[in-house]
Short mmCIF file of C-alpha atoms and ligand atoms in Angstrom, two decimals:
data_model
loop_
_atom_site.label_atom_id
_atom_site.label_comp_id
_atom_site.label_asym_id
_atom_site.label_seq_id
_atom_site.Cartn_x
_atom_site.Cartn_y
_atom_site.Cartn_z
CA MET A 1 79.07 70.22 96.84
CA SER A 2 79.89 70.23 93.14
CA ALA A 3 82.28 68.03 91.23
CA THR A 4 85.92 67.47 91.99
CA ARG A 5 88.34 68.55 89.28
CA THR A 6 92.00 67.95 88.54
CA ILE A 7 94.17 71.06 88.70
CA ARG A 8 97.89 71.92 88.40
CA GLY A 9 99.44 73.50 91.46
CA ALA A 10 102.78 74.23 93.16
CA VAL A 11 102.99 72.31 96.44
CA LEU A 12 105.58 72.96 99.13
CA ASN A 13 106.78 69.66 100.59
CA THR A 14 109.65 70.73 102.87
CA MET A 15 110.59 73.94 104.67
CA GLY A 16 114.15 75.19 104.94
CA ALA A 17 115.47 73.40 101.85
CA PRO A 18 118.98 74.47 100.82
CA THR A 19 119.37 77.22 98.24
CA PRO A 20 119.38 77.54 95.31
CA TYR A 21 115.83 76.28 95.14
CA ALA A 22 116.34 75.67 91.42
CA SER A 23 118.44 72.67 92.59
CA SER A 24 116.68 71.59 95.80
CA ARG A 25 113.19 72.14 94.29
CA PRO A 26 111.12 72.42 97.49
CA LEU A 27 108.03 73.17 95.38
CA THR A 28 106.68 70.51 93.04
CA VAL A 29 104.23 71.38 90.29
CA GLU A 30 101.79 68.49 90.21
CA ASP A 31 98.24 67.37 89.49
CA LEU A 32 95.90 67.74 92.47
CA GLU A 33 92.25 67.06 93.17
CA LEU A 34 90.20 70.14 93.99
CA ALA A 35 86.77 69.53 95.51
CA GLY A 36 84.15 71.98 94.28
CA PRO A 37 82.83 74.93 96.28
CA GLY A 38 80.58 74.33 99.28
CA PRO A 39 78.17 76.88 100.78
CA GLY A 40 79.68 80.38 100.83
CA GLU A 41 82.59 79.32 98.62
CA LEU A 42 83.69 79.98 95.03
CA LEU A 43 85.61 78.24 92.30
CA VAL A 44 88.05 80.69 90.69
CA ARG A 45 90.09 80.12 87.53
CA ILE A 46 93.42 81.73 88.40
CA GLU A 47 94.81 84.17 85.84
CA ALA A 48 97.81 85.61 87.71
CA ALA A 49 99.62 85.01 91.00
CA GLY A 50 102.47 87.11 92.40
CA LEU A 51 105.51 85.76 94.24
CA CYS A 52 105.66 87.51 97.61
CA HIS A 53 108.08 87.36 100.53
CA SER A 54 105.36 85.74 102.63
CA ASP A 55 105.54 82.77 100.25
CA LEU A 56 109.32 82.73 100.53
CA SER A 57 109.04 82.86 104.34
CA VAL A 58 107.16 79.55 104.27
CA VAL A 59 109.64 78.05 101.78
CA ASN A 60 112.66 79.01 103.90
CA GLY A 61 110.88 78.04 107.12
CA SER A 62 110.98 81.42 108.88
CA ARG A 63 107.17 81.38 108.97
CA PRO A 64 106.26 77.73 109.59
CA ARG A 65 103.00 76.34 108.23
CA PRO A 66 101.50 72.83 108.07
CA LEU A 67 102.69 70.86 105.03
CA PRO A 68 102.22 69.85 102.31
CA MET A 69 100.76 73.21 101.31
CA LEU A 70 99.78 74.71 97.97
CA LEU A 71 101.39 78.15 98.21
CA GLY A 72 100.46 81.51 96.69
CA HIS A 73 98.33 84.21 98.28
CA GLU A 74 98.55 87.21 95.90
CA ALA A 75 96.28 86.16 93.07
CA ALA A 76 93.42 87.11 90.81
CA GLY A 77 91.12 85.22 88.51
CA ILE A 78 87.64 84.69 87.12
CA VAL A 79 84.80 83.24 89.17
CA GLU A 80 83.61 80.05 87.44
CA GLU A 81 81.16 78.64 89.96
CA VAL A 82 79.55 79.78 93.21
CA GLY A 83 78.37 77.65 96.13
CA ASP A 84 75.02 77.96 97.88
CA GLY A 85 74.28 81.30 99.46
CA VAL A 86 76.97 83.30 97.64
CA ALA A 87 75.52 86.71 96.82
CA SER A 88 78.47 89.12 96.54
CA VAL A 89 79.99 87.78 93.29
CA GLU A 90 78.79 86.04 90.15
CA PRO A 91 80.37 83.67 87.64
CA GLY A 92 82.37 85.60 85.04
CA GLN A 93 83.52 88.32 87.43
CA ARG A 94 87.23 89.03 87.94
CA VAL A 95 88.14 88.86 91.62
CA VAL A 96 91.16 89.81 93.71
CA MET A 97 92.14 87.34 96.42
CA THR A 98 92.97 88.74 99.84
CA PHE A 99 95.13 86.70 102.19
CA LEU A 100 93.26 87.39 105.41
CA PRO A 101 89.52 86.79 105.16
CA ARG A 102 87.39 88.90 107.48
CA CYS A 103 84.52 86.94 109.03
CA GLY A 104 82.64 90.15 109.78
CA GLU A 105 81.44 88.83 113.13
CA CYS A 106 84.37 88.75 115.60
CA ALA A 107 85.46 91.68 117.77
CA ALA A 108 88.55 92.28 115.61
CA CYS A 109 86.37 92.62 112.51
CA ALA A 110 84.63 95.59 114.16
CA THR A 111 87.89 97.62 114.24
CA GLU A 112 87.80 98.98 110.66
CA GLY A 113 90.81 96.90 109.63
CA ARG A 114 93.04 97.78 112.57
CA LEU A 115 93.02 94.24 113.99
CA PRO A 116 93.32 91.05 111.94
CA CYS A 117 90.18 88.88 112.01
CA GLU A 118 90.49 86.24 114.75
CA ARG A 119 88.76 83.50 112.78
CA GLY A 120 90.63 84.36 109.59
CA SER A 121 93.97 84.23 111.41
CA ALA A 122 93.10 80.86 112.99
CA ALA A 123 92.04 79.39 109.63
CA ASN A 124 95.24 80.67 107.99
CA ALA A 125 97.39 79.07 110.69
CA ALA A 126 95.52 75.78 110.31
CA GLY A 127 95.78 75.70 106.50
CA THR A 128 92.01 75.75 105.92
CA LEU A 129 89.51 78.09 104.32
CA LEU A 130 87.63 80.45 106.64
CA THR A 131 84.87 77.93 107.26
CA GLY A 132 87.44 75.30 108.31
CA THR A 133 87.14 73.25 105.12
CA ARG A 134 89.96 71.82 102.98
CA HIS A 135 89.45 71.09 99.28
CA LEU A 136 92.86 69.93 98.07
CA SER A 137 94.28 66.43 97.94
CA ARG A 138 96.78 64.32 96.06
CA PRO A 139 95.23 61.95 93.53
CA GLY A 140 95.68 58.27 94.29
CA THR A 141 96.85 58.59 97.88
CA GLY A 142 94.17 61.09 98.89
CA GLU A 143 96.77 62.90 101.02
CA VAL A 144 95.33 66.22 102.16
CA VAL A 145 97.11 69.36 100.90
CA GLN A 146 96.79 72.53 102.99
CA HIS A 147 95.51 75.87 101.76
CA HIS A 148 97.85 78.88 102.00
CA LEU A 149 96.23 81.90 103.64
CA GLY A 150 92.84 80.89 102.30
CA VAL A 151 94.02 81.40 98.69
CA SER A 152 96.55 78.84 97.34
CA GLY A 153 96.96 80.84 94.16
CA PHE A 154 99.90 79.03 92.54
CA ALA A 155 97.42 76.80 90.74
CA THR A 156 95.18 76.73 87.71
CA TYR A 157 92.07 76.84 89.93
CA ALA A 158 91.27 77.63 93.56
CA VAL A 159 88.27 77.19 95.81
CA VAL A 160 88.08 80.07 98.27
CA ASP A 161 85.68 81.53 100.79
CA GLU A 162 83.48 84.32 99.47
CA ARG A 163 85.02 86.55 102.15
CA SER A 164 88.52 86.02 100.69
CA VAL A 165 87.75 87.89 97.46
CA VAL A 166 86.88 91.37 96.24
CA PRO A 167 85.48 91.89 92.72
CA VAL A 168 87.31 94.29 90.38
CA GLY A 169 86.55 95.66 86.94
CA GLY A 170 87.10 93.43 83.93
CA ASP A 171 89.49 96.09 82.57
CA VAL A 172 92.04 95.53 85.35
CA PRO A 173 94.84 93.36 83.88
CA PRO A 174 95.22 90.11 85.88
CA PRO A 175 98.77 90.86 87.17
CA ILE A 176 97.60 94.26 88.44
CA ALA A 177 94.53 92.69 90.03
CA ALA A 178 96.76 90.15 91.81
CA LEU A 179 99.02 92.88 93.21
CA LEU A 180 96.02 94.78 94.57
CA GLY A 181 95.38 91.92 97.01
CA CYS A 182 98.75 91.83 98.78
CA ALA A 183 101.54 94.23 97.78
CA VAL A 184 99.26 97.22 97.23
CA LEU A 185 96.86 96.56 100.09
CA THR A 186 99.80 95.95 102.46
CA GLY A 187 102.21 98.72 101.42
CA GLY A 188 99.71 101.34 100.32
CA GLY A 189 97.18 100.45 103.02
CA ALA A 190 99.81 100.72 105.75
CA LEU A 191 100.61 104.29 104.74
CA LEU A 192 97.01 105.42 104.20
CA ASN A 193 95.27 103.53 107.02
CA ALA A 194 97.95 103.21 109.73
CA GLY A 195 100.23 106.13 108.73
CA ARG A 196 97.29 108.38 107.79
CA ILE A 197 99.45 110.16 105.22
CA THR A 198 98.30 113.36 103.49
CA PRO A 199 100.05 115.36 100.75
CA GLU A 200 101.88 117.27 103.50
CA THR A 201 103.38 114.13 105.09
CA SER A 202 107.07 113.39 104.59
CA VAL A 203 107.47 109.65 104.08
CA ALA A 204 110.41 107.27 104.19
CA VAL A 205 110.13 103.74 102.83
CA VAL A 206 112.67 101.23 104.12
CA GLY A 207 112.83 98.17 101.86
CA LEU A 208 111.98 98.42 98.17
CA GLY A 209 110.46 95.02 97.36
CA GLY A 210 106.92 94.69 96.04
CA VAL A 211 105.30 95.92 99.24
CA GLY A 212 107.75 98.80 99.78
CA MET A 213 107.51 99.92 96.15
CA ALA A 214 103.70 99.77 96.31
CA GLY A 215 103.95 102.00 99.38
CA LEU A 216 106.31 104.34 97.55
CA LEU A 217 103.94 104.64 94.56
CA THR A 218 101.01 105.27 96.93
CA ALA A 219 102.92 108.01 98.78
CA VAL A 220 104.09 109.63 95.53
CA GLY A 221 100.52 109.39 94.16
CA THR A 222 99.25 111.06 97.34
CA GLY A 223 101.67 113.94 96.78
CA CYS A 224 104.07 113.18 99.63
CA ARG A 225 107.79 113.86 99.62
CA VAL A 226 109.38 110.41 99.76
CA ILE A 227 112.79 109.15 100.85
CA ALA A 228 113.52 105.64 99.53
CA VAL A 229 115.91 103.40 101.47
CA ASP A 230 117.32 100.06 100.30
CA ALA A 231 120.69 98.35 100.32
CA GLN A 232 120.49 97.65 96.57
CA GLU A 233 121.67 100.52 94.36
CA SER A 234 119.57 99.38 91.38
CA LYS A 235 116.40 99.74 93.44
CA LEU A 236 117.42 103.25 94.54
CA ALA A 237 117.71 104.30 90.90
CA THR A 238 114.26 102.84 90.19
CA ALA A 239 112.78 104.66 93.21
CA LEU A 240 114.11 108.00 91.91
CA GLU A 241 112.59 107.29 88.48
CA TRP A 242 109.26 106.57 90.15
CA GLY A 243 109.13 109.86 92.00
CA ALA A 244 111.13 109.51 95.22
CA ALA A 245 112.73 112.83 96.18
CA GLU A 246 115.81 111.10 97.58
CA ALA A 247 117.09 107.55 97.57
CA MET A 248 119.86 106.15 99.75
CA THR A 249 121.27 103.06 101.40
CA PRO A 250 120.50 102.46 105.09
CA ALA A 251 124.05 103.54 106.00
CA GLN A 252 123.70 106.77 104.02
CA ALA A 253 120.29 107.46 105.57
CA LEU A 254 121.71 107.20 109.09
CA GLU A 255 124.86 109.14 108.27
CA ARG A 256 122.86 111.99 106.70
CA LYS A 257 120.37 111.88 109.61
CA ALA A 258 117.48 111.63 107.13
CA GLU A 259 114.09 112.15 108.79
CA ALA A 260 110.47 111.59 107.87
CA SER A 261 107.18 111.96 109.70
CA VAL A 262 105.92 108.54 108.58
CA VAL A 263 108.37 105.68 108.02
CA LEU A 264 107.24 102.43 106.41
CA GLU A 265 109.34 99.38 107.32
CA ALA A 266 108.78 96.76 104.60
CA VAL A 267 111.71 94.40 105.01
CA GLY A 268 110.87 92.12 107.90
CA HIS A 269 114.33 92.13 109.43
CA PRO A 270 115.27 93.54 112.87
CA ARG A 271 118.14 95.61 111.39
CA ALA A 272 115.69 97.26 108.97
CA PHE A 273 113.33 97.98 111.85
CA GLU A 274 116.18 99.65 113.75
CA THR A 275 117.06 101.77 110.70
CA ALA A 276 113.42 102.74 110.21
CA PHE A 277 113.09 103.73 113.87
CA ARG A 278 116.11 105.99 113.69
CA LEU A 279 114.69 107.83 110.65
CA LEU A 280 111.62 109.00 112.59
CA GLY A 281 111.28 112.73 113.00
CA LEU A 282 109.62 114.66 115.82
CA GLY A 283 106.14 113.23 116.43
CA GLY A 284 106.74 110.66 113.73
CA THR A 285 105.01 107.33 113.20
CA LEU A 286 106.81 104.11 112.28
CA VAL A 287 104.48 101.69 110.49
CA THR A 288 105.92 98.20 110.30
CA VAL A 289 104.51 95.58 107.94
CA GLY A 290 107.55 93.29 107.94
CA LEU A 291 107.37 89.74 109.27
CA PRO A 292 110.74 88.90 110.86
CA ALA A 293 111.39 85.35 112.03
CA PRO A 294 109.67 84.51 115.35
CA GLY A 295 111.93 85.46 118.27
CA ALA A 296 114.03 87.94 116.29
CA LEU A 297 114.78 91.02 118.43
CA ALA A 298 115.50 94.64 117.53
CA GLU A 299 117.35 97.27 119.57
CA ILE A 300 115.83 100.72 119.84
CA GLU A 301 116.41 103.66 122.16
CA PRO A 302 113.19 104.10 124.21
CA LEU A 303 114.21 107.64 125.15
CA GLN A 304 113.77 108.65 121.51
CA LEU A 305 110.12 107.53 121.60
CA THR A 306 109.34 109.66 124.64
CA ALA A 307 111.45 112.71 123.91
CA LYS A 308 110.29 112.95 120.31
CA ALA A 309 106.68 111.89 121.04
CA GLN A 310 106.79 109.12 118.46
CA THR A 311 104.54 106.18 117.67
CA VAL A 312 105.29 102.64 116.47
CA VAL A 313 102.38 100.85 114.78
CA GLY A 314 102.21 97.28 113.53
CA SER A 315 100.08 96.85 110.43
CA TYR A 316 98.91 93.51 109.05
CA LEU A 317 97.49 93.53 105.51
CA GLY A 318 97.84 97.30 105.54
CA SER A 319 95.24 97.63 108.32
CA ALA A 320 92.89 97.33 105.38
CA VAL A 321 89.26 96.50 104.95
CA PRO A 322 89.67 94.85 101.54
CA LYS A 323 86.09 95.43 100.40
CA ARG A 324 86.58 99.17 101.06
CA ASP A 325 90.24 99.57 100.08
CA VAL A 326 90.69 97.39 96.97
CA PRO A 327 88.13 99.47 95.01
CA ALA A 328 89.85 102.66 96.27
CA PHE A 329 93.27 101.51 94.98
CA GLU A 330 91.64 100.27 91.78
CA ALA A 331 90.22 103.78 91.28
CA LEU A 332 93.64 105.38 91.88
CA TRP A 333 95.14 103.01 89.28
CA ARG A 334 92.40 103.89 86.77
CA GLU A 335 93.02 107.62 87.35
CA GLY A 336 96.68 107.08 86.51
CA ARG A 337 97.84 107.99 90.01
CA LEU A 338 99.05 104.50 90.88
CA PRO A 339 101.08 103.06 87.98
CA LEU A 340 101.11 99.49 89.27
CA GLU A 341 102.33 98.08 85.94
CA ARG A 342 105.79 99.22 87.02
CA LEU A 343 105.83 96.73 89.90
CA VAL A 344 105.69 93.71 87.61
CA SER A 345 109.34 92.91 86.87
CA ARG A 346 108.44 89.85 84.81
CA THR A 347 105.91 87.11 84.34
CA ILE A 348 106.94 83.48 84.72
CA ALA A 349 105.49 80.04 84.06
CA LEU A 350 104.20 77.97 86.99
CA GLU A 351 106.87 75.33 86.25
CA ASP A 352 109.57 77.94 86.99
CA ILE A 353 108.33 78.69 90.51
CA ASN A 354 111.50 77.41 92.25
CA GLU A 355 113.69 79.61 90.04
CA GLY A 356 111.29 82.46 90.83
CA MET A 357 111.81 81.92 94.56
CA ASP A 358 115.59 82.17 94.02
CA ALA A 359 115.15 85.49 92.20
CA LEU A 360 112.88 86.74 94.99
CA ALA A 361 115.42 85.73 97.65
CA SER A 362 118.20 87.51 95.78
CA GLY A 363 116.26 90.79 95.88
CA GLU A 364 116.95 91.36 92.18
CA VAL A 365 113.29 91.65 91.21
CA ILE A 366 110.37 93.70 92.52
CA ARG A 367 107.44 91.44 91.62
CA GLN A 368 107.31 88.30 89.54
CA VAL A 369 103.89 87.12 88.52
CA VAL A 370 102.97 83.60 87.45
CA ALA A 371 100.89 83.86 84.27
CA PHE A 372 98.26 81.19 83.53
CA ASP A 373 96.14 80.34 80.51
CA GLY A 374 98.94 80.82 78.00
CA ALA A 375 99.32 84.50 78.93
CA PRO A 376 102.66 85.84 77.71
CA VAL A 377 105.65 84.86 79.82
CA THR A 378 108.56 87.29 79.72
CA THR A 379 111.22 84.88 80.98
CA ALA A 380 111.65 81.16 80.67
ZN1 ZN B 401 102.13 88.78 100.19
ZN1 ZN B 402 86.46 88.31 112.09
#
């Protein structure tokens, strides 16, 4: 194992802190020790890391994880060092992190992305890398700091398993590369892999955050007619600018009896799931990627499922095989069919991560990306 280095990272110390987080500051940006990569692992210099609702869900405690934990799972950077046996990437390459490594050996990994990898899911729940190792600790005390979803991208450097990354072209801007690993793979992958959309498919997207908007751009880029649904008027206007045929609030969608053959639910709240279900047309498929709090229940009318021959599909990480799907989305972006630049509302400094979580919780932004290495920051 190579040398340990000191890094800067944003560590979550308590879940469920009171809002605003700008005051309670549940995340502390601090110096940490990062042990170098072991066999099958890489050291990555992080260039960009997006703030996603799955980070916020750990901060607010709706998705409990072991603490303290260095958060961030939507990230991209440059490989600086590889451990023994690493053959798929080389130092100097830009890589996209993916938040669910696929071991390639378990039964779930043989399902073409339909099922989440069993070993990857277990490692994520335990706060380790795929091989079960931990590399982060607090200097002085030696207190162990957990990894977040095998990535821990809110830091200047990360050690990750080789199976947690996919290489991309050096021409892909770091914020775009970061988004490819979560928002795009989840929202776009859900529609392409689980919804199996074609240009003829009518699509509704419920929830216009980063994941929902990535789904919307994917559907528009595919040639689908898209209905955008969100409670925030400003997001409806944006959706229309980005190619949605119609945009409406959930109440308007139900009142107008809007229908689509594939509905993407990208909110993670039972009420949004109920709305999405009611928008399903004859033979329609509801693809849900949201992560409501454990135990949260939704009310649906089972008769509708039977009488209209509908399907409800759960999709984790867009039912994606990252090594297959990240290059496909990268190609769509390069062809100009997936204008992912639009998703980046602003870039922020790592020190402003708590303020960023407040903005994410308010729903006023689509994607904020932490910029490293002195990259331009658009807000203080
Ligand atoms: Zn995410
Ligand atoms: Zn597996």
